[in-house]
Tab-separated table of C-alpha atoms in Angstrom:
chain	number	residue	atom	x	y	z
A	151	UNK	CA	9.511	-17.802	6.816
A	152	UNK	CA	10.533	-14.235	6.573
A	153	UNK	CA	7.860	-11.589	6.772
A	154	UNK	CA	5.837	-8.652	8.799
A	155	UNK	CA	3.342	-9.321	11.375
A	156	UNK	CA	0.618	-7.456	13.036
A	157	UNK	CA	-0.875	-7.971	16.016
A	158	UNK	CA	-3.584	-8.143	16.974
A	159	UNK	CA	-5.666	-8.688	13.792
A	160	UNK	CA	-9.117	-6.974	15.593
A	161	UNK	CA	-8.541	-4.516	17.812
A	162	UNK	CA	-11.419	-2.523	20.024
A	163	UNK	CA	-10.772	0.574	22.472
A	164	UNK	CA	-12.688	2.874	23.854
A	165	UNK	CA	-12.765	6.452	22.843
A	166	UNK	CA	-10.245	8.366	25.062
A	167	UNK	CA	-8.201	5.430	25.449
A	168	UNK	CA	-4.465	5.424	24.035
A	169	UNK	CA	-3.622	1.925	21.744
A	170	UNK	CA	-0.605	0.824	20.264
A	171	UNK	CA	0.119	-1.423	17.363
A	172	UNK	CA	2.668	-3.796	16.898
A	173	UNK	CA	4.704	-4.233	13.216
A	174	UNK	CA	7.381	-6.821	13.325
A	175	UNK	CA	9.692	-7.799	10.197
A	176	UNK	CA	12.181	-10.312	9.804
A	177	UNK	CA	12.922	-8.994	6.534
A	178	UNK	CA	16.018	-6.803	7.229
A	179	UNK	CA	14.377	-3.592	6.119
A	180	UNK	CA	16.250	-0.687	6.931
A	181	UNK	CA	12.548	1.073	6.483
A	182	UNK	CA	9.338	0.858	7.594
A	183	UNK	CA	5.960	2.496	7.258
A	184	UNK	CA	2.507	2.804	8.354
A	185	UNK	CA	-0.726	3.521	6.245
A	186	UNK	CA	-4.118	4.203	7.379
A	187	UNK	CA	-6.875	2.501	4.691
A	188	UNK	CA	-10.522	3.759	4.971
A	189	UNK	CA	-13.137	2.703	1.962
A	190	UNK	CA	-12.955	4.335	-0.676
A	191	UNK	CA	-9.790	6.355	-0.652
A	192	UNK	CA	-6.472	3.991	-1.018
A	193	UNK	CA	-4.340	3.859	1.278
A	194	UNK	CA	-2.912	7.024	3.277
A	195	UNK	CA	1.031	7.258	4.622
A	196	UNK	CA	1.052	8.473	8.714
A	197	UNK	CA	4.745	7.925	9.240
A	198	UNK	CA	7.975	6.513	7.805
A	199	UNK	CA	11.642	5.457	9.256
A	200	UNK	CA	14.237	4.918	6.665
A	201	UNK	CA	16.333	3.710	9.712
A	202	UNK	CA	16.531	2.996	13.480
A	203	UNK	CA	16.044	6.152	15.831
A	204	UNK	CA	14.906	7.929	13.216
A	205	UNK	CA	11.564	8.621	11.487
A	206	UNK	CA	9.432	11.217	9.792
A	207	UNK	CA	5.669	12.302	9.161
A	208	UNK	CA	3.809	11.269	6.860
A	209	UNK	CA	0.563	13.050	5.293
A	210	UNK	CA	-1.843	12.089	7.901
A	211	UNK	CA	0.369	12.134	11.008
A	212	UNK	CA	-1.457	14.233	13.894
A	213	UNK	CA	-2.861	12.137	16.273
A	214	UNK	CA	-0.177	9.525	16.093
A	215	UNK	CA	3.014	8.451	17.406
A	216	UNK	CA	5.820	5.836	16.583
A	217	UNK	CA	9.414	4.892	17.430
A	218	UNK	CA	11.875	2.392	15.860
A	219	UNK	CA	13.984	1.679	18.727
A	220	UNK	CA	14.851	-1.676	17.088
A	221	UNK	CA	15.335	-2.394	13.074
A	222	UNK	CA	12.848	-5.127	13.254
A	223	UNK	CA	9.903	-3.058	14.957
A	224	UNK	CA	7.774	0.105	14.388
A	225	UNK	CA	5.078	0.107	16.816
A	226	UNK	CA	2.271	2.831	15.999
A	227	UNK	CA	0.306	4.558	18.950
A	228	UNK	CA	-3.264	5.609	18.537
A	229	UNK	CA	-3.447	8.697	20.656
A	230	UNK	CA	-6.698	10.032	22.084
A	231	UNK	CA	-6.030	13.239	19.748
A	232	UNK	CA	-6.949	10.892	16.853
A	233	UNK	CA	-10.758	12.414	15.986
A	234	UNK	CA	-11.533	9.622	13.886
A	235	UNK	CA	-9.396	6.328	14.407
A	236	UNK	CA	-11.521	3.265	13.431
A	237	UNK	CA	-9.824	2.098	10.426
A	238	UNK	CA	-7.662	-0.507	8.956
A	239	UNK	CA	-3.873	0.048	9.455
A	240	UNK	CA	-1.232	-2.010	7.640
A	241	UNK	CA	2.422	-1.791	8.600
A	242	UNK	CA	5.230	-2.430	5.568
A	243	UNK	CA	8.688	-2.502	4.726
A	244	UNK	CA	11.429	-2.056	2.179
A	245	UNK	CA	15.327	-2.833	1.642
A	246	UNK	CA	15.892	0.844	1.116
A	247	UNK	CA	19.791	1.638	0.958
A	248	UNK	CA	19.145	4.417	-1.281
A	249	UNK	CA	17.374	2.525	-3.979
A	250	UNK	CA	13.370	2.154	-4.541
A	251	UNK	CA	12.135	-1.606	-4.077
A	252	UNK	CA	8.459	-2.365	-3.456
A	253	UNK	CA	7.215	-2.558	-0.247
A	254	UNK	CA	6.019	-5.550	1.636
A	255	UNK	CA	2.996	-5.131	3.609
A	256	UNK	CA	1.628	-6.875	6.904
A	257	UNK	CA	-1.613	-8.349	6.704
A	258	UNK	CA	-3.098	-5.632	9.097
A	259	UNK	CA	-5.111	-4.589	12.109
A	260	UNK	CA	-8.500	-3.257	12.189
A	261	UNK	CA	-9.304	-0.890	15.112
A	262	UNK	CA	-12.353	-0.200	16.297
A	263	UNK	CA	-13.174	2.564	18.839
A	264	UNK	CA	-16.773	3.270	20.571
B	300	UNK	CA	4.217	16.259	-5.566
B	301	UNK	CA	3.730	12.342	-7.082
B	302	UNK	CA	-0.032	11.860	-7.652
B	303	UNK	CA	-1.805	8.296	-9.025
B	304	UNK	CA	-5.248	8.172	-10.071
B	305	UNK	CA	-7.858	5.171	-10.683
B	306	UNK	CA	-11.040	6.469	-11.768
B	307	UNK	CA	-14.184	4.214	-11.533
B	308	UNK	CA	-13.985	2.685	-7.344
B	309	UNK	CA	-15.997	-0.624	-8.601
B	310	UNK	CA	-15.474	-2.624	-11.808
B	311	UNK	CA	-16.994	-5.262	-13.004
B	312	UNK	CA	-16.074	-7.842	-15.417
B	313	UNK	CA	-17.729	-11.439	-16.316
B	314	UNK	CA	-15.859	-13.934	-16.032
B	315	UNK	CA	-13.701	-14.694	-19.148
B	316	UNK	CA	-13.869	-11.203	-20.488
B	317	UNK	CA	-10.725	-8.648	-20.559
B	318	UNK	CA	-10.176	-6.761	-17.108
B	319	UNK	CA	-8.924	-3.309	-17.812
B	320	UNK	CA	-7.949	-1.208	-14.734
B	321	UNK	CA	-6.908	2.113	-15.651
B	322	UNK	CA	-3.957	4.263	-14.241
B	323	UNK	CA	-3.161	7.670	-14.773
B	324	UNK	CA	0.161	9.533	-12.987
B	325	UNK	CA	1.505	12.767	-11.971
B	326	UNK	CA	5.394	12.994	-11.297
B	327	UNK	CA	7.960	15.509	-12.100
B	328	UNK	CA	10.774	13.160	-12.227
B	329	UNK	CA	10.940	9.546	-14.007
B	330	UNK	CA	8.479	7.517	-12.369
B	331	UNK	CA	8.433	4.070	-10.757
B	332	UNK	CA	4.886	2.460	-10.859
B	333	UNK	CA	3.258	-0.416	-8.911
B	334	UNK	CA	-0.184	-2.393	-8.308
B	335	UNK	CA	-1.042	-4.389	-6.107
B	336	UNK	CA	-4.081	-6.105	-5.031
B	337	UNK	CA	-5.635	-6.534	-1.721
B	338	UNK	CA	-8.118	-9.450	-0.548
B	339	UNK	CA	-10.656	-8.903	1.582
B	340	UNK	CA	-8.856	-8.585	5.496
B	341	UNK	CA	-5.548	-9.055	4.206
B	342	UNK	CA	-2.633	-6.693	3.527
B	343	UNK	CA	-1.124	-5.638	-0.113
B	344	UNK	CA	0.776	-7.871	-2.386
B	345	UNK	CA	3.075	-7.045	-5.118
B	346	UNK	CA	0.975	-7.568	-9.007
B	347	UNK	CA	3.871	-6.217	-10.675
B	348	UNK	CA	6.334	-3.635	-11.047
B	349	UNK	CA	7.673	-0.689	-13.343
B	350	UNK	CA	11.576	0.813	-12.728
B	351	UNK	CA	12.692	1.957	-15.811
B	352	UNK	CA	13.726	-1.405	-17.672
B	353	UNK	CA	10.684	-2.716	-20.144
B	354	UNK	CA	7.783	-0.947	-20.733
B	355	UNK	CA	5.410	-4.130	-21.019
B	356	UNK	CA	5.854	-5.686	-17.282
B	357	UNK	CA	4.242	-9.254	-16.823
B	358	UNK	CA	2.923	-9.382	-12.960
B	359	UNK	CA	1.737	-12.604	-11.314
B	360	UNK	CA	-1.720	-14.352	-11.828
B	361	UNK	CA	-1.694	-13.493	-15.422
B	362	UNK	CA	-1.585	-10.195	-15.098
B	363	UNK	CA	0.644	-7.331	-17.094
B	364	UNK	CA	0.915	-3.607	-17.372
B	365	UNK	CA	2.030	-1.051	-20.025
B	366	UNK	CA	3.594	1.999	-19.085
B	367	UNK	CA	3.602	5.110	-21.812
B	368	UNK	CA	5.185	7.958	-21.119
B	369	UNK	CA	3.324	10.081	-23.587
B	370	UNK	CA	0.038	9.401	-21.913
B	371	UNK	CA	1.167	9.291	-18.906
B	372	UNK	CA	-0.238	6.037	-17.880
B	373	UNK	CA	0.331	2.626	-16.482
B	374	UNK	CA	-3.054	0.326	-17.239
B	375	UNK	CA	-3.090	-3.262	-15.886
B	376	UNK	CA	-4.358	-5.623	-17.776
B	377	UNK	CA	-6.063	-10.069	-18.376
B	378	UNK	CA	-6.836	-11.213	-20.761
B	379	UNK	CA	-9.525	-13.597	-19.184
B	380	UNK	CA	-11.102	-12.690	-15.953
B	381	UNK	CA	-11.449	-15.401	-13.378
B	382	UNK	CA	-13.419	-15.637	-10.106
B	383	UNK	CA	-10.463	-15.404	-8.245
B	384	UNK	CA	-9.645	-12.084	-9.335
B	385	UNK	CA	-12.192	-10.418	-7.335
B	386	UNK	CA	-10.578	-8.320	-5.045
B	387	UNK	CA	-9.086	-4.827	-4.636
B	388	UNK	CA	-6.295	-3.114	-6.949
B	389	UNK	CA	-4.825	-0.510	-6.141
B	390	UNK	CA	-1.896	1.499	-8.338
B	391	UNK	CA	1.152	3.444	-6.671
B	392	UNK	CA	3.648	5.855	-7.776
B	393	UNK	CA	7.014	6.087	-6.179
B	394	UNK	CA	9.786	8.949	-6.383
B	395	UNK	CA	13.206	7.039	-7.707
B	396	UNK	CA	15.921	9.164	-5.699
B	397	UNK	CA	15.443	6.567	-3.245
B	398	UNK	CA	13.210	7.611	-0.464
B	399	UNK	CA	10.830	4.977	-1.401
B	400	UNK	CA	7.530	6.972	-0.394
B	401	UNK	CA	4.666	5.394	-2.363
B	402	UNK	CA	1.348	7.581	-3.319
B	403	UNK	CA	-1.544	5.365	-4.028
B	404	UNK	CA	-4.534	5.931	-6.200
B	405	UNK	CA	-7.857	4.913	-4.379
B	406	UNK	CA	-8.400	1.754	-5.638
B	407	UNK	CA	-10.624	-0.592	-7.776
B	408	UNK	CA	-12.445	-2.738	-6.510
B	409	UNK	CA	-12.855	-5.608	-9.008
B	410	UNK	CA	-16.631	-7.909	-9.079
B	411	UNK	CA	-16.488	-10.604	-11.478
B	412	UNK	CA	-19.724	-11.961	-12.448
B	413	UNK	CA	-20.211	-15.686	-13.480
């Protein structure tokens, strides 16, 4: 079955601590992106890549870092810059090419940090 | 800048009655428009979808939108609620010239009382 995973589903650090997380598609997206959902206000764009070795900011960006070293993965990293990181993060994707398709989203990872 | 928004974070609707979900957008180009709901833990999926073709869209699960220019909105709409429907909706805007950014309103979450 094609799709996008996340991993893991829970996720607990402690504050200080850098964590990564992992977005995998077997779609065939040329692009990718990463939200940030807290209650209450939608969901909130951190970065983008429209295609491999290349990717852009989003509107809520400091504090975190990605690559896309691969077209089928976009791993984000939860620095220790990140003031308030507990939050639900979903990963998605689209065909791209120039055109506007939906995207397809992950089913998530909620990170907790104490 | 593309703008959506949902006013009113928590409907509720008995079951059988009409859900309305309202959508209001703010674009300075054509727009395309989305929703898509959210269960509880789970990522997005796709309701339906809005690129320039029909202006009545028919979604999954019963569900349909109307997009008017002149008002500048895109409400979704059932006829007859039903328990399943409880969950989260959320409506996005995206720019057509192809960079596929979406810009979500902040959601309704949708109670439907028996």
């Amino acid at each position: 079955d094609g799709g996008i995973t996340q991993s893991p589903k829970y996720l607990f650090r402690k504050e200080g601590q850098n964590v990564t997380l992992s977005c995998e598609q077997n779609l065939n997206h040329d692009a990718m992106y990463w939200y940030r959902q807290d209650p209450g206000q939608g969901l909130r764009l951190i970065y983008y890549s429209q295609i491999v070795n290349d990717f852009q900011k989003g509107d809520i960006a400091e504090g975190y870092s990605v690559s896309r070293e691969k077209k089928e993965s976009f791993p984000l990293t939860v620095t220790s810059a990140q003031k308030n990181p507990t939050a639900f993060y979903l990963c998605a994707s689209t065909s791209g090419g120039g055109r506007t398709y939906e995207q397809y989203f992950g089913p998530g990872t909620r990170l907790t940090v104490t | 800048a593309q703008s959506v928004t949902q006013l009113g974070s928590h409907v509720s609707v008995s079951e059988g009655a009409l859900v309305l979900l309202r959508c209001n957008y703010s674009s300075s180009v054509p727009p395309y428009l989305f929703w898509y709901v959210q269960y509880p833990n789970q990522g997005l999926q796709l309701l339906l979808k809005y690129t320039s073709a029909a202006t009545l869209v028919k979604g999954i699960n019963g569900f349909e939108a109307e997009f008017k220019k002149s008002e500048t909105s895109f409400h979704l709409t059932k006829p007859s609620a039903h328990m399943r429907d409880a969950a989260e909706y959320f409506c996005a805007v995206s720019d057509p010239r192809g960079n596929n950014r979406l810009a979500f309103g902040k959601g309704n979450q949708v109670v439907v009382i028996p």
